[in-house]
Amino acid sequence: MSLTRTPAAPRPRTPLDDVPVLLDPAAVADLRGRVHGPVYVAGEDGLAAEVAAWNLAVTHTPAVAVGATCAADVAAAVAFATAQGLPVAVQATGHGPVRNADGALMVTTRRMQGVSVDPVRRTARAEAGVKWQKVMAAAAEHGLAGLCGSSSDVGVVGYTLGGGLGSLGRRHGFAADAVVSVEMVTADGVLRTVCAETEPELFWAVRGGKGNFGVVTALEFELFPVPALVAGGLFFAGRDAAAVLHAYRTWAPTLPEEVSTSIAVLRLPPLEELPPPLRGQTVVHLRYVYAGEDPALGTALVAPMESAGEVLLGGVGPMPATALDAVHMDPTDPMPGWEKGVLLADLPAEAVDAFLAAAGPDVQVPLIMAEIRQMGGALARPARVPDAVPGRDAAWSVFVVGPMVPELGEVVPAVGRGVLAAMEPWAASSRMVNFLGDVSGPDEVLAAWSPEAAERLLAVKRAVDPDDVFSTGYALRARRG
């Protein structure tokens, strides 16, 4: 819908004149007076820095950016956007590969940093800009942990709304399964507290349905005791990849659900900060987390893999929950990346061979990582309060990441999709929302769920966002066609 506005009388040019959809200057001034954080429009200094993403492959060019400091700021921003006919996008850290929020109003939530822990109820409340590292540190003071992902540098809210698959997942389930209540601003500009008792359908949908139903301003979620973590990783020589991956394929299914594992082919750059055995090498990285009651058992369970190939570096031992980043060793500095995943129902020997043929050390491909992650355990069971997280039918996840630098802008997506296509014969029926990566549109997003769940999600979307205000990122569309 065009909202071009012709002023009644000539006026000096302002940055608003450079916005593709011309905005009402009085409305912008009113918005600035209502929010506590900064407001930028296209053409103003400061906008690019405000909307900069961790994933440098994405450059956002919104019409307006609102640096929210509280839920009231978010409500004001959404009300402004709907009045001006703008879609709404939201960003905390910008780790995902979601496309440019061009022409939208973008709410940045990184200033919303409130965290509280209730050790009696074993819950935490985190505002929209909080990263997992802050939650894990606060929870650790009480011997508890949240269901963090492979990196605690990622925001709590976006990760959790997409399901949230972490190192404690096989023991405790998806992060979304642990959510107790959601504070969110819907398209009508109303701040709601949503839980199973107040709005059961919206509560079902938002836990797994990503940002399709509003801007989440805070989450309350369960924490879990972590009495005896045994964790770490082993780096194997790339030449032993076939032996190691086939050993992993048969070993991982024998493990109890207290153990979460993954294995990845890593192509490491020749950086001085890397240990010499890994510098510039292609290696196979086994990741291991035991979250049971018996540390000796946790150590013993990994022993069969220690002889699967030449170990260049690494080890497994006692580890506090606050140090779990050391298991996957995800990068912390912003970088341009392309990523995408697929879920598998099975991983026979033929699937491992196909994986190696497409992404193994003997293939020259521009991928940073090609990972196989074990599912099952609590991840396969319905949440105690059912939610919309797909992927419970999967036994394995395959995920690929490549450097999205300009000279590889077409090559990396083609190669990455080729790896995933090689795994299609063993694909599960659903997809992981957080691992959808670069999607072709709403239909590909909707296909992550079963037809029944997809129709239920669309019904909630039509009820709370009939005009598709939240139509960026992994968007579903209330208005089909």
Short mmCIF file of C-alpha atoms in Angstrom, two decimals:
data_model
loop_
_atom_site.label_atom_id
_atom_site.label_comp_id
_atom_site.label_asym_id
_atom_site.label_seq_id
_atom_site.Cartn_x
_atom_site.Cartn_y
_atom_site.Cartn_z
CA MET A 1 0.00 0.00 0.00
CA SER A 2 1.41 3.37 -0.98
CA LEU A 3 1.54 5.99 1.73
CA THR A 4 3.12 8.78 -0.30
CA ARG A 5 2.23 12.06 1.33
CA THR A 6 2.13 15.43 -0.44
CA PRO A 7 2.78 18.26 2.03
CA ALA A 8 0.41 21.19 2.06
CA ALA A 9 3.25 23.65 1.63
CA PRO A 10 6.93 23.52 0.59
CA ARG A 11 9.30 22.55 3.39
CA PRO A 12 13.06 22.04 3.71
CA ARG A 13 14.37 18.63 2.68
CA THR A 14 14.93 16.18 5.51
CA PRO A 15 16.23 12.60 5.60
CA LEU A 16 12.60 11.51 5.32
CA ASP A 17 12.64 12.61 1.69
CA ASP A 18 15.00 9.72 0.93
CA VAL A 19 12.67 7.06 2.33
CA PRO A 20 11.04 5.09 -0.54
CA VAL A 21 7.69 5.26 1.29
CA LEU A 22 7.45 8.90 2.36
CA LEU A 23 6.52 9.13 6.02
CA ASP A 24 4.51 11.74 7.86
CA PRO A 25 7.12 13.96 9.58
CA ALA A 26 4.68 14.81 12.35
CA ALA A 27 4.12 11.11 13.03
CA VAL A 28 7.88 10.51 13.16
CA ALA A 29 8.29 13.41 15.56
CA ASP A 30 5.50 11.99 17.71
CA LEU A 31 7.18 8.58 17.70
CA ARG A 32 10.43 10.15 18.85
CA GLY A 33 8.59 11.79 21.71
CA ARG A 34 6.97 8.53 22.81
CA VAL A 35 9.97 6.17 22.89
CA HIS A 36 12.94 6.27 25.23
CA GLY A 37 15.45 4.91 22.72
CA PRO A 38 16.71 6.40 19.46
CA VAL A 39 14.66 6.65 16.27
CA TYR A 40 16.35 6.81 12.87
CA VAL A 41 14.92 7.19 9.40
CA ALA A 42 16.58 6.30 6.12
CA GLY A 43 19.30 8.76 5.24
CA GLU A 44 20.15 9.69 8.82
CA ASP A 45 23.54 9.12 10.38
CA GLY A 46 23.37 6.30 12.86
CA LEU A 47 20.80 4.12 11.13
CA ALA A 48 23.32 1.72 9.59
CA ALA A 49 25.03 1.14 12.94
CA GLU A 50 21.69 0.68 14.69
CA VAL A 51 20.56 -2.12 12.37
CA ALA A 52 23.94 -3.78 11.75
CA ALA A 53 23.69 -7.57 11.99
CA TRP A 54 26.21 -10.05 13.38
CA ASN A 55 25.90 -11.89 10.07
CA LEU A 56 27.69 -9.44 7.80
CA ALA A 57 26.11 -11.00 4.71
CA VAL A 58 22.92 -9.11 5.61
CA THR A 59 22.72 -5.32 5.26
CA HIS A 60 19.40 -3.98 6.47
CA THR A 61 17.91 -0.86 4.85
CA PRO A 62 14.70 -0.20 6.79
CA ALA A 63 12.62 2.93 6.38
CA VAL A 64 12.70 3.47 10.15
CA ALA A 65 14.64 1.93 13.03
CA VAL A 66 13.57 2.13 16.67
CA GLY A 67 16.10 1.26 19.35
CA ALA A 68 13.69 -0.08 21.95
CA THR A 69 14.59 0.13 25.63
CA CYS A 70 11.37 -1.37 27.04
CA ALA A 71 8.09 -3.00 26.05
CA ALA A 72 6.37 0.40 25.84
CA ASP A 73 8.87 1.46 23.16
CA VAL A 74 8.05 -1.68 21.18
CA ALA A 75 4.32 -1.01 21.45
CA ALA A 76 4.78 2.56 20.23
CA ALA A 77 6.91 1.38 17.32
CA VAL A 78 4.38 -1.23 16.21
CA ALA A 79 1.51 1.24 16.47
CA PHE A 80 3.47 3.72 14.33
CA ALA A 81 4.27 1.05 11.74
CA THR A 82 0.68 -0.07 11.34
CA ALA A 83 -0.51 3.52 11.04
CA GLN A 84 2.09 4.18 8.35
CA GLY A 85 1.52 0.89 6.53
CA LEU A 86 5.01 -0.47 7.20
CA PRO A 87 5.91 -4.08 7.89
CA VAL A 88 7.69 -4.71 11.20
CA ALA A 89 11.01 -6.50 11.58
CA VAL A 90 12.88 -7.16 14.81
CA GLN A 91 16.53 -7.82 15.58
CA ALA A 92 18.50 -8.47 18.75
CA THR A 93 21.90 -9.76 17.61
CA GLY A 94 21.38 -10.47 13.91
CA HIS A 95 23.00 -13.92 13.92
CA GLY A 96 20.57 -15.43 11.46
CA PRO A 97 20.72 -15.29 7.67
CA VAL A 98 17.34 -13.61 7.27
CA ARG A 99 17.01 -11.22 4.33
CA ASN A 100 17.22 -7.45 4.35
CA ALA A 101 14.27 -5.78 6.09
CA ASP A 102 14.10 -3.27 3.24
CA GLY A 103 11.49 -0.55 3.68
CA ALA A 104 10.26 -1.91 7.02
CA LEU A 105 10.23 -0.51 10.51
CA MET A 106 12.94 -2.40 12.37
CA VAL A 107 12.80 -2.70 16.13
CA THR A 108 16.23 -3.35 17.61
CA THR A 109 16.01 -4.86 21.07
CA ARG A 110 19.63 -5.08 22.22
CA ARG A 111 19.08 -2.38 24.89
CA MET A 112 16.48 -4.57 26.63
CA GLN A 113 18.81 -6.36 29.02
CA GLY A 114 16.76 -7.34 32.06
CA VAL A 115 17.43 -10.81 33.50
CA SER A 116 16.08 -12.33 36.72
CA VAL A 117 16.26 -15.83 38.15
CA ASP A 118 13.82 -17.45 40.55
CA PRO A 119 15.80 -20.32 42.11
CA VAL A 120 12.76 -21.66 43.98
CA ARG A 121 10.61 -22.02 40.86
CA ARG A 122 13.71 -22.75 38.76
CA THR A 123 12.76 -20.16 36.16
CA ALA A 124 14.36 -17.19 34.48
CA ARG A 125 12.91 -14.11 32.82
CA ALA A 126 14.94 -12.56 30.02
CA GLU A 127 14.11 -9.43 28.05
CA ALA A 128 14.32 -9.35 24.28
CA GLY A 129 17.94 -8.21 23.89
CA VAL A 130 19.53 -10.66 26.32
CA LYS A 131 22.13 -13.15 25.12
CA TRP A 132 22.37 -16.63 26.56
CA GLN A 133 25.71 -15.92 28.25
CA LYS A 134 23.96 -13.52 30.65
CA VAL A 135 21.28 -16.06 31.52
CA MET A 136 23.76 -18.89 31.99
CA ALA A 137 25.89 -16.79 34.34
CA ALA A 138 22.88 -15.77 36.44
CA ALA A 139 21.49 -19.32 36.55
CA ALA A 140 24.87 -20.83 37.47
CA GLU A 141 24.83 -18.96 40.78
CA HIS A 142 22.02 -21.34 41.78
CA GLY A 143 23.38 -24.53 40.19
CA LEU A 144 20.98 -24.19 37.24
CA ALA A 145 21.24 -23.77 33.48
CA GLY A 146 19.03 -22.76 30.57
CA LEU A 147 18.70 -24.68 27.32
CA CYS A 148 21.34 -22.65 25.51
CA GLY A 149 22.48 -23.43 21.99
CA SER A 150 25.98 -24.15 20.75
CA SER A 151 26.91 -20.49 21.29
CA SER A 152 25.92 -18.36 24.28
CA ASP A 153 26.58 -15.24 22.17
CA VAL A 154 23.18 -15.74 20.51
CA GLY A 155 20.05 -13.95 21.71
CA VAL A 156 17.65 -15.88 23.93
CA VAL A 157 14.40 -14.83 22.25
CA GLY A 158 15.03 -15.45 18.55
CA TYR A 159 16.77 -18.76 19.23
CA THR A 160 13.96 -19.98 21.48
CA LEU A 161 11.09 -18.90 19.22
CA GLY A 162 12.59 -21.01 16.42
CA GLY A 163 12.71 -24.09 18.65
CA GLY A 164 16.19 -23.91 20.13
CA LEU A 165 18.38 -27.01 19.74
CA GLY A 166 21.19 -27.03 22.28
CA SER A 167 23.77 -29.17 24.03
CA LEU A 168 21.28 -30.23 26.72
CA GLY A 169 18.53 -30.96 24.22
CA ARG A 170 18.46 -34.75 24.29
CA ARG A 171 18.13 -34.58 28.07
CA HIS A 172 15.65 -31.71 28.42
CA GLY A 173 14.15 -30.99 24.96
CA PHE A 174 13.95 -27.89 22.81
CA ALA A 175 14.35 -24.48 24.43
CA ALA A 176 10.82 -23.57 23.34
CA ASP A 177 9.48 -26.53 25.32
CA ALA A 178 10.71 -24.89 28.53
CA VAL A 179 8.90 -21.55 28.01
CA VAL A 180 6.42 -20.72 30.74
CA SER A 181 5.08 -17.41 29.44
CA VAL A 182 5.68 -14.90 26.67
CA GLU A 183 5.38 -11.13 26.84
CA MET A 184 4.75 -9.77 23.36
CA VAL A 185 3.35 -6.88 21.37
CA THR A 186 0.93 -7.98 18.68
CA ALA A 187 -0.04 -6.14 15.49
CA ASP A 188 -2.72 -4.14 17.31
CA GLY A 189 0.02 -2.51 19.42
CA VAL A 190 -1.16 -4.28 22.59
CA LEU A 191 1.33 -5.75 25.06
CA ARG A 192 0.13 -9.19 26.10
CA THR A 193 1.32 -11.79 28.57
CA VAL A 194 0.65 -15.08 26.83
CA CYS A 195 0.63 -18.48 28.50
CA ALA A 196 -1.25 -21.77 28.34
CA GLU A 197 -4.06 -20.41 30.52
CA THR A 198 -4.58 -16.97 28.96
CA GLU A 199 -4.22 -17.53 25.20
CA PRO A 200 -3.49 -21.20 24.53
CA GLU A 201 -3.51 -21.07 20.72
CA LEU A 202 -1.16 -18.09 20.51
CA PHE A 203 1.04 -19.66 23.19
CA TRP A 204 1.22 -22.86 21.14
CA ALA A 205 2.07 -20.99 17.94
CA VAL A 206 4.68 -18.52 19.16
CA ARG A 207 6.79 -21.34 20.69
CA GLY A 208 8.23 -22.62 17.42
CA GLY A 209 6.56 -20.22 15.01
CA LYS A 210 9.38 -17.68 15.20
CA GLY A 211 8.45 -13.96 14.91
CA ASN A 212 5.23 -14.37 12.95
CA PHE A 213 2.80 -13.24 15.63
CA GLY A 214 4.34 -10.18 17.24
CA VAL A 215 7.46 -8.74 18.84
CA VAL A 216 8.40 -10.73 21.92
CA THR A 217 9.64 -8.39 24.62
CA ALA A 218 10.45 -11.00 27.29
CA LEU A 219 10.36 -14.73 27.92
CA GLU A 220 9.94 -16.66 31.14
CA PHE A 221 11.33 -20.20 30.96
CA GLU A 222 12.39 -23.16 33.04
CA LEU A 223 15.94 -23.74 34.23
CA PHE A 224 17.45 -27.13 34.95
CA PRO A 225 19.93 -28.50 37.49
CA VAL A 226 23.29 -29.49 35.99
CA PRO A 227 25.03 -31.62 38.62
CA ALA A 228 27.71 -33.34 36.55
CA LEU A 229 28.46 -32.08 33.06
CA VAL A 230 31.21 -33.96 31.24
CA ALA A 231 31.89 -32.30 27.92
CA GLY A 232 34.41 -31.38 25.28
CA GLY A 233 35.49 -32.35 21.80
CA LEU A 234 38.00 -34.29 19.76
CA PHE A 235 39.61 -33.06 16.54
CA PHE A 236 40.47 -35.92 14.19
CA ALA A 237 42.74 -35.77 11.17
CA GLY A 238 40.79 -35.16 7.99
CA ARG A 239 42.28 -38.21 6.28
CA ASP A 240 40.41 -40.37 8.82
CA ALA A 241 37.04 -38.77 8.11
CA ALA A 242 35.40 -41.87 6.64
CA ALA A 243 36.43 -44.11 9.55
CA VAL A 244 35.45 -41.52 12.14
CA LEU A 245 32.04 -40.69 10.65
CA HIS A 246 31.10 -44.34 10.18
CA ALA A 247 32.18 -45.06 13.76
CA TYR A 248 30.06 -42.12 14.93
CA ARG A 249 27.05 -43.39 12.96
CA THR A 250 27.02 -46.66 14.88
CA TRP A 251 28.20 -45.31 18.27
CA ALA A 252 25.85 -42.35 18.78
CA PRO A 253 22.58 -44.35 18.75
CA THR A 254 23.88 -46.50 21.64
CA LEU A 255 24.15 -43.49 23.96
CA PRO A 256 21.62 -42.62 26.67
CA GLU A 257 19.62 -39.44 26.24
CA GLU A 258 21.77 -37.75 28.88
CA VAL A 259 24.33 -37.45 26.07
CA SER A 260 24.13 -34.96 23.18
CA THR A 261 26.59 -35.27 20.30
CA SER A 262 27.42 -33.90 16.89
CA ILE A 263 30.23 -34.31 14.40
CA ALA A 264 31.41 -31.87 11.76
CA VAL A 265 33.86 -31.54 8.93
CA LEU A 266 35.60 -28.21 9.52
CA ARG A 267 37.74 -26.35 7.01
CA LEU A 268 39.86 -24.13 9.22
CA PRO A 269 41.69 -21.01 8.01
CA PRO A 270 45.46 -20.58 8.49
CA LEU A 271 45.05 -18.17 11.40
CA GLU A 272 47.73 -17.77 14.05
CA GLU A 273 45.18 -17.83 16.86
CA LEU A 274 44.37 -21.46 16.00
CA PRO A 275 46.47 -24.23 17.58
CA PRO A 276 49.21 -25.41 15.16
CA PRO A 277 47.69 -28.90 14.65
CA LEU A 278 44.49 -27.30 13.36
CA ARG A 279 45.82 -24.27 11.53
CA GLY A 280 44.80 -24.34 7.87
CA GLN A 281 43.60 -27.94 8.15
CA THR A 282 40.44 -29.81 7.27
CA VAL A 283 39.49 -31.80 10.36
CA VAL A 284 36.64 -33.82 11.81
CA HIS A 285 35.33 -32.40 15.08
CA LEU A 286 33.39 -34.62 17.50
CA ARG A 287 31.32 -32.65 20.05
CA TYR A 288 30.16 -34.35 23.26
CA VAL A 289 28.08 -33.33 26.29
CA TYR A 290 27.04 -35.70 29.10
CA ALA A 291 24.40 -34.23 31.45
CA GLY A 292 23.76 -37.18 33.73
CA GLU A 293 24.42 -38.02 37.36
CA ASP A 294 27.61 -40.10 37.00
CA PRO A 295 30.75 -38.28 35.77
CA ALA A 296 32.67 -41.54 35.48
CA LEU A 297 30.02 -42.89 33.12
CA GLY A 298 30.12 -39.67 31.13
CA THR A 299 33.86 -40.13 30.59
CA ALA A 300 33.58 -43.83 29.79
CA LEU A 301 30.86 -43.41 27.17
CA VAL A 302 33.09 -41.37 24.87
CA ALA A 303 35.99 -43.84 25.01
CA PRO A 304 35.00 -45.90 21.93
CA MET A 305 35.40 -42.84 19.71
CA GLU A 306 38.88 -41.98 20.96
CA SER A 307 40.37 -44.75 18.81
CA ALA A 308 38.27 -44.06 15.70
CA GLY A 309 41.05 -42.03 14.07
CA GLU A 310 44.11 -39.92 14.75
CA VAL A 311 43.26 -37.34 17.41
CA LEU A 312 45.04 -34.06 16.69
CA LEU A 313 43.75 -32.15 19.69
CA GLY A 314 41.04 -32.11 22.33
CA GLY A 315 39.61 -34.04 25.20
CA VAL A 316 36.56 -34.57 27.37
CA GLY A 317 36.23 -33.79 31.07
CA PRO A 318 34.23 -31.95 33.75
CA MET A 319 32.86 -28.64 32.50
CA PRO A 320 30.62 -25.97 34.05
CA ALA A 321 27.52 -25.05 32.09
CA THR A 322 28.88 -21.53 31.64
CA ALA A 323 31.76 -22.98 29.57
CA LEU A 324 29.67 -24.98 27.08
CA ASP A 325 30.74 -22.68 24.23
CA ALA A 326 34.03 -24.60 24.31
CA VAL A 327 32.29 -27.70 22.96
CA HIS A 328 31.32 -26.37 19.54
CA MET A 329 33.76 -23.44 19.46
CA ASP A 330 31.47 -21.30 17.30
CA PRO A 331 32.96 -18.01 16.09
CA THR A 332 32.27 -14.93 18.20
CA ASP A 333 33.35 -12.15 15.83
CA PRO A 334 30.83 -10.95 13.21
CA MET A 335 31.27 -12.61 9.82
CA PRO A 336 29.36 -13.05 6.56
CA GLY A 337 27.77 -16.48 6.40
CA TRP A 338 25.32 -18.60 4.45
CA GLU A 339 23.69 -21.51 6.25
CA LYS A 340 20.97 -24.07 5.75
CA GLY A 341 19.92 -27.42 7.17
CA VAL A 342 17.85 -30.53 6.66
CA LEU A 343 16.58 -33.16 9.09
CA LEU A 344 17.09 -36.88 8.51
CA ALA A 345 14.91 -39.80 9.53
CA ASP A 346 17.83 -42.21 9.29
CA LEU A 347 21.59 -42.27 8.81
CA PRO A 348 22.62 -45.53 7.18
CA ALA A 349 26.10 -46.16 5.85
CA GLU A 350 24.99 -44.96 2.44
CA ALA A 351 23.98 -41.60 3.89
CA VAL A 352 27.40 -41.13 5.49
CA ASP A 353 29.03 -42.00 2.18
CA ALA A 354 26.82 -39.44 0.41
CA PHE A 355 27.70 -36.82 3.02
CA LEU A 356 31.43 -37.46 2.56
CA ALA A 357 31.13 -37.41 -1.23
CA ALA A 358 29.46 -34.00 -1.07
CA ALA A 359 31.31 -32.30 1.81
CA GLY A 360 34.14 -34.54 2.99
CA PRO A 361 37.82 -33.54 3.19
CA ASP A 362 38.57 -34.96 -0.25
CA VAL A 363 36.12 -32.57 -1.92
CA GLN A 364 37.12 -29.01 -2.75
CA VAL A 365 34.13 -27.03 -1.50
CA PRO A 366 33.96 -23.53 0.04
CA LEU A 367 32.25 -24.60 3.25
CA ILE A 368 33.34 -23.68 6.76
CA MET A 369 31.36 -26.47 8.36
CA ALA A 370 29.25 -29.46 7.41
CA GLU A 371 27.68 -30.97 10.52
CA ILE A 372 25.69 -34.06 11.51
CA ARG A 373 23.93 -33.67 14.84
CA GLN A 374 22.16 -36.38 16.80
CA MET A 375 18.48 -35.80 17.64
CA GLY A 376 16.16 -38.10 19.61
CA GLY A 377 15.74 -38.42 23.35
CA ALA A 378 13.67 -35.59 24.82
CA LEU A 379 13.78 -33.86 21.42
CA ALA A 380 11.54 -36.61 20.05
CA ARG A 381 8.88 -36.29 22.73
CA PRO A 382 6.03 -33.75 22.75
CA ALA A 383 6.50 -30.80 25.05
CA ARG A 384 4.67 -31.04 28.38
CA VAL A 385 2.60 -28.09 27.16
CA PRO A 386 2.37 -28.76 23.40
CA ASP A 387 4.03 -26.22 21.10
CA ALA A 388 4.60 -25.67 17.38
CA VAL A 389 8.23 -26.82 17.25
CA PRO A 390 8.70 -29.12 14.24
CA GLY A 391 11.41 -31.76 13.87
CA ARG A 392 10.46 -34.30 16.53
CA ASP A 393 10.27 -37.01 13.87
CA ALA A 394 13.96 -36.59 13.02
CA ALA A 395 16.85 -38.76 14.18
CA TRP A 396 19.59 -36.49 12.83
CA SER A 397 20.20 -32.94 11.64
CA VAL A 398 22.56 -31.95 8.82
CA PHE A 399 23.65 -28.32 8.75
CA VAL A 400 26.09 -26.51 6.45
CA VAL A 401 27.74 -23.09 6.75
CA GLY A 402 29.78 -21.23 4.14
CA PRO A 403 31.51 -17.85 3.92
CA MET A 404 29.23 -15.42 2.10
CA VAL A 405 31.96 -13.15 0.76
CA PRO A 406 31.28 -11.33 -2.53
CA GLU A 407 33.49 -13.54 -4.68
CA LEU A 408 31.63 -16.63 -3.43
CA GLY A 409 28.15 -15.12 -3.36
CA GLU A 410 26.72 -17.55 -5.91
CA VAL A 411 29.00 -20.51 -5.32
CA VAL A 412 28.46 -21.06 -1.59
CA PRO A 413 24.63 -21.32 -1.73
CA ALA A 414 24.85 -23.67 -4.73
CA VAL A 415 27.38 -25.92 -3.00
CA GLY A 416 25.52 -25.86 0.31
CA ARG A 417 22.22 -26.75 -1.30
CA GLY A 418 24.01 -29.50 -3.18
CA VAL A 419 25.19 -31.08 0.06
CA LEU A 420 21.67 -31.01 1.48
CA ALA A 421 20.23 -32.39 -1.76
CA ALA A 422 22.59 -35.35 -1.43
CA MET A 423 20.92 -36.14 1.91
CA GLU A 424 17.34 -35.93 0.63
CA PRO A 425 16.86 -39.72 0.24
CA TRP A 426 16.96 -39.95 4.05
CA ALA A 427 15.16 -36.69 4.85
CA ALA A 428 12.55 -36.43 7.59
CA SER A 429 9.17 -34.90 6.83
CA SER A 430 9.81 -31.68 8.77
CA ARG A 431 12.50 -29.00 9.04
CA MET A 432 14.11 -27.08 11.88
CA VAL A 433 12.93 -23.46 11.69
CA ASN A 434 16.20 -21.98 13.00
CA PHE A 435 18.09 -23.99 10.38
CA LEU A 436 15.94 -23.02 7.37
CA GLY A 437 18.57 -20.52 6.27
CA ASP A 438 17.98 -18.64 3.05
CA VAL A 439 14.37 -19.43 2.11
CA SER A 440 12.58 -18.91 -1.19
CA GLY A 441 9.46 -17.53 0.46
CA PRO A 442 6.54 -18.27 2.81
CA ASP A 443 5.74 -21.61 1.17
CA GLU A 444 9.18 -23.01 2.03
CA VAL A 445 8.78 -21.78 5.60
CA LEU A 446 5.33 -23.33 5.90
CA ALA A 447 6.66 -26.67 4.62
CA ALA A 448 8.74 -27.01 7.80
CA TRP A 449 5.58 -28.22 9.56
CA SER A 450 3.07 -30.98 8.93
CA PRO A 451 0.02 -29.89 6.93
CA GLU A 452 -2.11 -29.97 10.08
CA ALA A 453 0.33 -27.86 12.12
CA ALA A 454 0.80 -25.48 9.19
CA GLU A 455 -2.94 -24.84 8.91
CA ARG A 456 -3.17 -24.30 12.66
CA LEU A 457 -0.33 -21.76 12.51
CA LEU A 458 -2.04 -19.92 9.66
CA ALA A 459 -5.27 -19.77 11.65
CA VAL A 460 -3.42 -18.09 14.53
CA LYS A 461 -1.68 -15.76 12.08
CA ARG A 462 -5.01 -14.71 10.58
CA ALA A 463 -6.40 -14.08 14.05
CA VAL A 464 -3.58 -11.93 15.46
CA ASP A 465 -1.91 -10.50 12.32
CA PRO A 466 -4.47 -10.51 9.50
CA ASP A 467 -2.69 -7.73 7.62
CA ASP A 468 0.74 -9.42 7.69
CA VAL A 469 2.43 -6.69 9.68
CA PHE A 470 5.07 -9.25 10.66
CA SER A 471 6.05 -10.32 7.16
CA THR A 472 9.86 -10.25 7.24
CA GLY A 473 12.29 -13.03 8.09
CA TYR A 474 10.76 -16.51 8.31
CA ALA A 475 7.34 -15.17 7.49
CA LEU A 476 4.04 -16.94 7.18
CA ARG A 477 1.34 -15.05 5.30
CA ALA A 478 -2.18 -14.61 6.60
CA ARG A 479 -3.26 -13.49 3.14
CA ARG A 480 -2.37 -16.29 0.74
CA GLY A 481 -1.60 -15.68 -2.92
#
